[in-house]
Short mmCIF file of C-alpha atoms in Angstrom, two decimals:
data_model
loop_
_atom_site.label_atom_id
_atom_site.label_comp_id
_atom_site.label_asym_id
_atom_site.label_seq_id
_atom_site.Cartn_x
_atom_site.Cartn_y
_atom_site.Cartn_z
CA UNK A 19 14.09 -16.27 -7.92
CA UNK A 20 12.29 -14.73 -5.03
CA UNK A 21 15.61 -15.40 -2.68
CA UNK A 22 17.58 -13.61 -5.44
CA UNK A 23 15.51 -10.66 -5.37
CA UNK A 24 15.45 -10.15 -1.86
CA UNK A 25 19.31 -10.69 -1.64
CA UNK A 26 19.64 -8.08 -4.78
CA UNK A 27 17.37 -5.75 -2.61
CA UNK A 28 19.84 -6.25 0.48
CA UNK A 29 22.68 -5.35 -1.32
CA UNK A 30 21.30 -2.72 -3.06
CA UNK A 31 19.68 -0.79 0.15
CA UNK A 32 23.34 -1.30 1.86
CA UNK A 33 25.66 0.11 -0.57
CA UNK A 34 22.86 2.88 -0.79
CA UNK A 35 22.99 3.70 3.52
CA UNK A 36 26.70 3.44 2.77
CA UNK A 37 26.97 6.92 0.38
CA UNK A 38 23.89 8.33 2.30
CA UNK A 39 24.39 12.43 2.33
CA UNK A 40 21.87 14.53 4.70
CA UNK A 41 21.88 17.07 1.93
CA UNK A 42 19.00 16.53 -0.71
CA UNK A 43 20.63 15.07 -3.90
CA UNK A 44 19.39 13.50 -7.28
CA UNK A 45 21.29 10.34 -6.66
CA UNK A 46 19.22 9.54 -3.66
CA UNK A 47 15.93 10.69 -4.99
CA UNK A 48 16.57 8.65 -7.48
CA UNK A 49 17.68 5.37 -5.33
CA UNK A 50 14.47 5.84 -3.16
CA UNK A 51 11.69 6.08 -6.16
CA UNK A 52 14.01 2.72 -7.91
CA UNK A 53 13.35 0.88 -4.76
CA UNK A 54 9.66 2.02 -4.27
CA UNK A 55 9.14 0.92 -7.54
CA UNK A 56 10.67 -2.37 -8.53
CA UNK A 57 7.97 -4.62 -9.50
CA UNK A 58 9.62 -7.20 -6.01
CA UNK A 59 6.75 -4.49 -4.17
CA UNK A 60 4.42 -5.17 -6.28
CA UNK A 61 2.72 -1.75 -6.86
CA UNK A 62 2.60 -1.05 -2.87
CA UNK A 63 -0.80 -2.12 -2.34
CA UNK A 64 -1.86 -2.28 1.34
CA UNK A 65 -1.78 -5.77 2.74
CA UNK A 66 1.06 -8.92 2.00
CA UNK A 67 4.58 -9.27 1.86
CA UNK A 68 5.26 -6.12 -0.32
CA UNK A 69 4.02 -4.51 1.95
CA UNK A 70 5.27 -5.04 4.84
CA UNK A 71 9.29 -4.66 2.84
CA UNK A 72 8.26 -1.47 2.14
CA UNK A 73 7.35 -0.47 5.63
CA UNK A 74 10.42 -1.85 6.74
CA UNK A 75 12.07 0.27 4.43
CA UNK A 76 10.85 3.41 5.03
CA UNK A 77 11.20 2.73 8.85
CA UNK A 78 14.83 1.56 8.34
CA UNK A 79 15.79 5.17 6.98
CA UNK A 80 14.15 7.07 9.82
CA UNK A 81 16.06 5.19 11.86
CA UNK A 82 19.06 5.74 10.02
CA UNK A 83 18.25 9.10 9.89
CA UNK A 84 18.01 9.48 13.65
CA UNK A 85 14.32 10.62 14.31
CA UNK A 86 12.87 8.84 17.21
CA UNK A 87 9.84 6.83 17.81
CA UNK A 88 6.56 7.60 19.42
CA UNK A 89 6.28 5.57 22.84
CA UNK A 90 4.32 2.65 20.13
CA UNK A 91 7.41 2.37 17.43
CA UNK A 92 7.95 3.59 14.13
CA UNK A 93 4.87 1.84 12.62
CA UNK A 94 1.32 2.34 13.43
CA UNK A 95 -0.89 -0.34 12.30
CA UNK A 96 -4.08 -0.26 10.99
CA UNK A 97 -6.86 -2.47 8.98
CA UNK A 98 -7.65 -1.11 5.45
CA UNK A 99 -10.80 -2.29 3.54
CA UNK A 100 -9.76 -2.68 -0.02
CA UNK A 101 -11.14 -1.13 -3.54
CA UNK A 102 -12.16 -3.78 -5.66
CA UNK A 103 -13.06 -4.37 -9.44
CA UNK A 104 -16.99 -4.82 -9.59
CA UNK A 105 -18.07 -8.75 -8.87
CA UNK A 106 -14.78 -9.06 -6.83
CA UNK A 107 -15.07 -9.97 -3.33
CA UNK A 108 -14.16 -7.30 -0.40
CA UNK A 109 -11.02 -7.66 0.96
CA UNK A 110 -9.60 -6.15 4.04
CA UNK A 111 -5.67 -6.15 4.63
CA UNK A 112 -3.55 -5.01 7.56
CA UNK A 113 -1.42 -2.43 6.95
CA UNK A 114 0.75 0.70 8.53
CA UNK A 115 1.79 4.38 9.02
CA UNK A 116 5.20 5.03 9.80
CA UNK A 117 5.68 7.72 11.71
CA UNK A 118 8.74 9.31 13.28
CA UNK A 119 9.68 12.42 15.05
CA UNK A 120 12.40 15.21 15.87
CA UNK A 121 12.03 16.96 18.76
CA UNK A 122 12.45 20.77 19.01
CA UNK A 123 14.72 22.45 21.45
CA UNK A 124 12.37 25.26 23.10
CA UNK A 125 11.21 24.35 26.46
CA UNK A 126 7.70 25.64 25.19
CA UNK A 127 7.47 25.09 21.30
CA UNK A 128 9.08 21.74 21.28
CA UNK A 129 5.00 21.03 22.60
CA UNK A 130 3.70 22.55 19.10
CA UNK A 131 4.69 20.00 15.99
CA UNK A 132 4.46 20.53 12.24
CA UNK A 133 4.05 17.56 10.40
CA UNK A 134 5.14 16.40 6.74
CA UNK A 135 3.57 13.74 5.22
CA UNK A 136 2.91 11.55 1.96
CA UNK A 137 1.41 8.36 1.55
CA UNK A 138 3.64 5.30 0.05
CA UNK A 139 1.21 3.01 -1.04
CA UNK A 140 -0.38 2.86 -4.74
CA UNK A 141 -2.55 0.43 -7.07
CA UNK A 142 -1.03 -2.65 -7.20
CA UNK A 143 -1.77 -4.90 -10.04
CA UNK A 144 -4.96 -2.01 -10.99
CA UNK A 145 -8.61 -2.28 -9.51
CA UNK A 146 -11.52 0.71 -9.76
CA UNK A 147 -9.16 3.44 -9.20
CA UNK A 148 -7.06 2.69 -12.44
CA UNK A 149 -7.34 5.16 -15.34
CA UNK A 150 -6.18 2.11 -17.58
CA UNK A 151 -8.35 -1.13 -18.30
CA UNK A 152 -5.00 -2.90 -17.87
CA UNK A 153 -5.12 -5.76 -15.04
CA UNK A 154 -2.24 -8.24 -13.88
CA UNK A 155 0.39 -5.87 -14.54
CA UNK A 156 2.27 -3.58 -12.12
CA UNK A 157 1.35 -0.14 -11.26
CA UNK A 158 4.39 1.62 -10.29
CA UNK A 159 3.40 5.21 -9.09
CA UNK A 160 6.62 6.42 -9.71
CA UNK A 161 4.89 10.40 -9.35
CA UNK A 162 1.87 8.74 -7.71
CA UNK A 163 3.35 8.54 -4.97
CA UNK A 164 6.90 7.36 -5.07
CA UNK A 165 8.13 10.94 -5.24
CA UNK A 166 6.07 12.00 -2.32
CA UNK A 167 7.60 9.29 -0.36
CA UNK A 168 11.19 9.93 -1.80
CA UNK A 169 10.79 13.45 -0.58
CA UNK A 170 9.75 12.84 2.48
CA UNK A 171 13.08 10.56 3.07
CA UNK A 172 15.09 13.36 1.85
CA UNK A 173 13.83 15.75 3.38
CA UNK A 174 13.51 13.79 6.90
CA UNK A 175 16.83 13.43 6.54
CA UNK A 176 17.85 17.03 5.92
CA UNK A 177 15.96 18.28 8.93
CA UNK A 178 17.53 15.80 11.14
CA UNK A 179 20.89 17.13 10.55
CA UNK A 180 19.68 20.59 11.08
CA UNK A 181 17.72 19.42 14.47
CA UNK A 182 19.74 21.81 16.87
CA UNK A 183 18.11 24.98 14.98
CA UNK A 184 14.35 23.42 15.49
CA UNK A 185 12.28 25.79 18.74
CA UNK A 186 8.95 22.88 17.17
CA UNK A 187 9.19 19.37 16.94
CA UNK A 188 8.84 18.16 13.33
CA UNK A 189 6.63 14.64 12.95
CA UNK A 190 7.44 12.75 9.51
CA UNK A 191 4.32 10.27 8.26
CA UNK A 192 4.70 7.99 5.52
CA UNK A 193 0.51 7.00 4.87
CA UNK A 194 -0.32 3.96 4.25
CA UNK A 195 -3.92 3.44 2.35
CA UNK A 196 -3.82 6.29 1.12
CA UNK A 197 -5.78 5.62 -2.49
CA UNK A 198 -8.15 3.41 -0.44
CA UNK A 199 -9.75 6.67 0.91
CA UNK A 200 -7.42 8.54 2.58
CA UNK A 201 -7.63 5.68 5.12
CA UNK A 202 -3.53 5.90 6.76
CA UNK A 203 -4.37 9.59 7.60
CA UNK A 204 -8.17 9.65 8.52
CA UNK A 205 -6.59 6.75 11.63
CA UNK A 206 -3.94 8.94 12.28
CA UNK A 207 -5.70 12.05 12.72
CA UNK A 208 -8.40 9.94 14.77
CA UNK A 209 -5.66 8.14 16.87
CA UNK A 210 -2.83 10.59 16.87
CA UNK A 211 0.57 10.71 18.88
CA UNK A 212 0.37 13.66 20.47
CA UNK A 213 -2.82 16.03 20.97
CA UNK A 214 -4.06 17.54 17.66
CA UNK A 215 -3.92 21.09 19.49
CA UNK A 216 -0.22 20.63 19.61
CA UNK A 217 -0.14 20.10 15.20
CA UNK A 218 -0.07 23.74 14.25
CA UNK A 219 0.82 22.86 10.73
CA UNK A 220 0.57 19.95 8.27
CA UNK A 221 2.03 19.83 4.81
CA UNK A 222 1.29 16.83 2.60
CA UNK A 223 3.45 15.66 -1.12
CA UNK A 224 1.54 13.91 -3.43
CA UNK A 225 3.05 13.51 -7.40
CA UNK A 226 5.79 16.04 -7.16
CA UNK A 227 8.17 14.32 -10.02
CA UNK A 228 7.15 16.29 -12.81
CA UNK A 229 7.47 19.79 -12.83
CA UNK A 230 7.31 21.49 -16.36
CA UNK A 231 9.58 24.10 -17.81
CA UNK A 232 8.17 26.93 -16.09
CA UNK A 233 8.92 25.38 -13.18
CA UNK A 234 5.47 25.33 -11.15
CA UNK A 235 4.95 24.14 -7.93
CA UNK A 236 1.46 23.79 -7.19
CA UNK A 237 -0.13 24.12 -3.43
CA UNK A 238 -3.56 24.61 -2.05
CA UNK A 239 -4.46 25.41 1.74
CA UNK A 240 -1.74 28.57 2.26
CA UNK A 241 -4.81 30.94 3.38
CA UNK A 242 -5.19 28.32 6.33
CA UNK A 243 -2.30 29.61 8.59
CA UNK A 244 -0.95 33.25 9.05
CA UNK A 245 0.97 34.54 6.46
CA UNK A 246 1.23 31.40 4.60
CA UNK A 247 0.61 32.72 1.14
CA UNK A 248 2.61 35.71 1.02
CA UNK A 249 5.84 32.99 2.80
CA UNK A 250 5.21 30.57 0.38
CA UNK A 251 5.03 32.29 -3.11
CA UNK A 252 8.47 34.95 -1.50
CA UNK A 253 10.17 31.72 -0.21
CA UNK A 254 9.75 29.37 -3.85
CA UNK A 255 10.40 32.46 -6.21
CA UNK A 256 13.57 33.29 -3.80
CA UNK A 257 14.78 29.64 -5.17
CA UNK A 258 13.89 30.31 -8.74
CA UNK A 259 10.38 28.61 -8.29
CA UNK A 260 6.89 29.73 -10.07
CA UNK A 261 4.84 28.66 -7.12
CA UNK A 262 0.76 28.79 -7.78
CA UNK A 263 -0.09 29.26 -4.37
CA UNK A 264 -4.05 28.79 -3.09
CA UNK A 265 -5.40 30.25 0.24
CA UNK A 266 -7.82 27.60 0.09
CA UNK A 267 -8.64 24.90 -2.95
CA UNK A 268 -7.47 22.48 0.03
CA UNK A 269 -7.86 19.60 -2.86
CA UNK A 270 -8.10 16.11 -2.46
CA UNK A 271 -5.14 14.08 -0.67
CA UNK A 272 -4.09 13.54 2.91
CA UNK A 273 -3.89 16.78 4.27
CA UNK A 274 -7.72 16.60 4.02
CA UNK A 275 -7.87 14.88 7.34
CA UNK A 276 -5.88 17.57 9.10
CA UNK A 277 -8.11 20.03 7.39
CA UNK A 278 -11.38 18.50 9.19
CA UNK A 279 -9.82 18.32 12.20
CA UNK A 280 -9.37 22.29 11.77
CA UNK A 281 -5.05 21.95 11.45
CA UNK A 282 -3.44 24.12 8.85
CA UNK A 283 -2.85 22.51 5.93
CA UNK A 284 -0.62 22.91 2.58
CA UNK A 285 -1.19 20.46 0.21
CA UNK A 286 1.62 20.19 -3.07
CA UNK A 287 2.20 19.11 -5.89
CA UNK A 288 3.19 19.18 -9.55
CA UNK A 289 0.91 18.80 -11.36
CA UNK A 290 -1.65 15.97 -13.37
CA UNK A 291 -0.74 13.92 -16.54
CA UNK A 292 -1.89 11.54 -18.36
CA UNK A 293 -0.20 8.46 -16.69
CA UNK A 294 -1.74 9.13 -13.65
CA UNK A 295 -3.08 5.80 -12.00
CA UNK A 296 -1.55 3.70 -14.98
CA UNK A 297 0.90 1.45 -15.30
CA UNK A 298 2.88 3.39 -17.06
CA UNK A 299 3.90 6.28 -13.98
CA UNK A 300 7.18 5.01 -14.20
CA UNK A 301 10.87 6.48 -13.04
CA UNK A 302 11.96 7.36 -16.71
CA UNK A 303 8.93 10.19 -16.78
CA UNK A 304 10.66 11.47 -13.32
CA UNK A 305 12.08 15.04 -13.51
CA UNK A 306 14.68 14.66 -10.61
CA UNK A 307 16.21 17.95 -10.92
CA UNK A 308 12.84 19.61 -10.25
CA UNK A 309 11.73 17.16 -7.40
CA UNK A 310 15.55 18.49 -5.89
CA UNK A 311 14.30 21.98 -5.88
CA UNK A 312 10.84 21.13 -4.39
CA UNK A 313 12.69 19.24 -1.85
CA UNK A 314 14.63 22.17 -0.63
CA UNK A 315 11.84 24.37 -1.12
CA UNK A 316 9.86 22.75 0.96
CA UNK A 317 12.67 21.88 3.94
CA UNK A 318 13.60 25.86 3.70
CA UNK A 319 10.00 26.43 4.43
CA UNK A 320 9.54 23.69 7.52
CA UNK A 321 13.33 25.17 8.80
CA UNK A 322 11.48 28.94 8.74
CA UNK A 323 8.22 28.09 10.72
CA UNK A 324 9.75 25.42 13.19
CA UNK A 325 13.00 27.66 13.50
CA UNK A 326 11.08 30.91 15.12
CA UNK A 327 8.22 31.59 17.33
CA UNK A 328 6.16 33.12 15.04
CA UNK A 329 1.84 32.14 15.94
CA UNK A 330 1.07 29.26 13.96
CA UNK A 331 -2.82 28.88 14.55
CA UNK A 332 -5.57 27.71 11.98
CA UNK A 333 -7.49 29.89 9.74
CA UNK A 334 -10.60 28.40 7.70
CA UNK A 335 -10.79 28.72 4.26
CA UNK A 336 -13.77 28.10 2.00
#
């Protein structure tokens, strides 16, 4: 059984490279958060086999996708210490970033890099973070945060085909960890590839699968670099967006390490619900068409600010 799966998973990742398009499209939104969340990776919890398949996978499509490696790889490894359910022993797990990079084509701002990020990993089989008393079963984090991570590959792959319009150098991080305590970003903020004066801008996607009728997009941490709320709330209602756009309300997710480390930060998202950090975030609940138009939103708005030499320097926010 477990030779079929992998040979299913083969098969399925090839024929999906095959039809690749650099645009953002449903379709591959779609294919991404199916892979992410077939129950072979076991809810993505840091440490083991799934684990290291979904690295792999994610590293695979940067490749693809032709963004380049820092001088240590795609994959930055790291040791996580585990959540567990009370009277389980601690458990600590080896796991990864993956991290990849286009470089911009200004002599002087290809030195300044704006990053995009969201973390991959999720519950597992449940522990203390679950919002459901279920156990054994798999968490899928279809929103949570196999839409983040879905994005990110879209979007990676967008940029990249747009690379000869970039003056800054865009870095793309896929956390690992991330539900463990923010633990992928607070190591790669603390052992980063380039010089954090040279990050002038981080924006992190965490749960952006279900937007609601009005169409909101949800962001906190605008008010940290110049302009930014103004740009962001012009830019999303240009697309036929409602963006609620916070100067600060910097929230709770990985852009929190940036934050600390005094980088601008813009933190989105869609929204809660009720499945959150249950086994029942699954793809079904996905609104694709809405994840499509975050997707662009947000590439439109990395194209603008690595595209021109406007200042991009940090501004604290309460």
């Amino acid at each position: 059984m477990i030779r079929k799966n992998i040979l299913l998973t083969l098969i399925y990742l090839f024929c999906f490279n095959m039809f690749s398009q650099p645009e953002v499209t449903v379709n591959e939104l779609r294919a991404h958060i199916s892979y992410l969340t077939m129950d072979i990776n076991e809810g993505r919890l840091p440490g083991g086999h799934a684990n290291r398949q979904v690295v792999r996978y994610i590293k695979n499509e940067f490749r693809t996708f032709g963004l380049n490696a820092f001088k240590n790889g795609f994959k930055q490894k790291f040791t996580a210490q585990l959540k567990v359910d009370k009277g389980k022993p601690e458990k600590e797990v080896k796991t990864w970033n993956v991290v990849g990079f286009l470089e911009g084509n200004d002599p002087i701002l290809k030195k300044e890099y704006i990053v995009l990020g969201a973390h991959y990993d999720h519950l597992g089989f449940g522990g203390p973070s679950s919002k459901s008393d279920k156990r054994g079963v798999v968490y899928h984090g279809a929103d949570d945060n196999a839409s983040g991570t879905s994005a990110l590959l879209e979007i990676a792959e967008y940029i990249a085909s747009h690379k000869s319009e970039l003056k800054r150098s865009v870095i793309f991080v896929a956390f690992g960890a991330e539900e463990q305590g923010l633990l992928g970003s607070k190591y790669f903020v603390n052992h980063p590839p380039v010089r954090l004066t040279q990050i002038k801008l981080m924006i992190n996607m965490d749960m952006l699968g279900r937007m609601n009728d009005e169409k909101h997009v949800y962001m906190g941490g605008a008010g940290t670099f110049p302009n930014g709320v103004d740009f962001m709330k012009n830019l999303g209602e240009s697309l036929g967006l409602t963006p609620i756009v916070h100067a600060g309300s910097i929230g709770g997710s990985d852009h929190v390490s940036f934050y600390k480390k005094n980088i601008s930060v813009l933190g989105m998202h869609t929204g809660g619900h009720e499945q959150y950090h249950t086994p029942e975030d699954t793809i079904d609940l996905i609104n694709f068409e809405g994840q499509k138009q975050i997707c662009e939103y947000i590439s439109k708005a990395i194209l603008e600010k690595a595209s021109t030499d406007d200042p991009l320097y940090f501004i604290y926010q309460e």
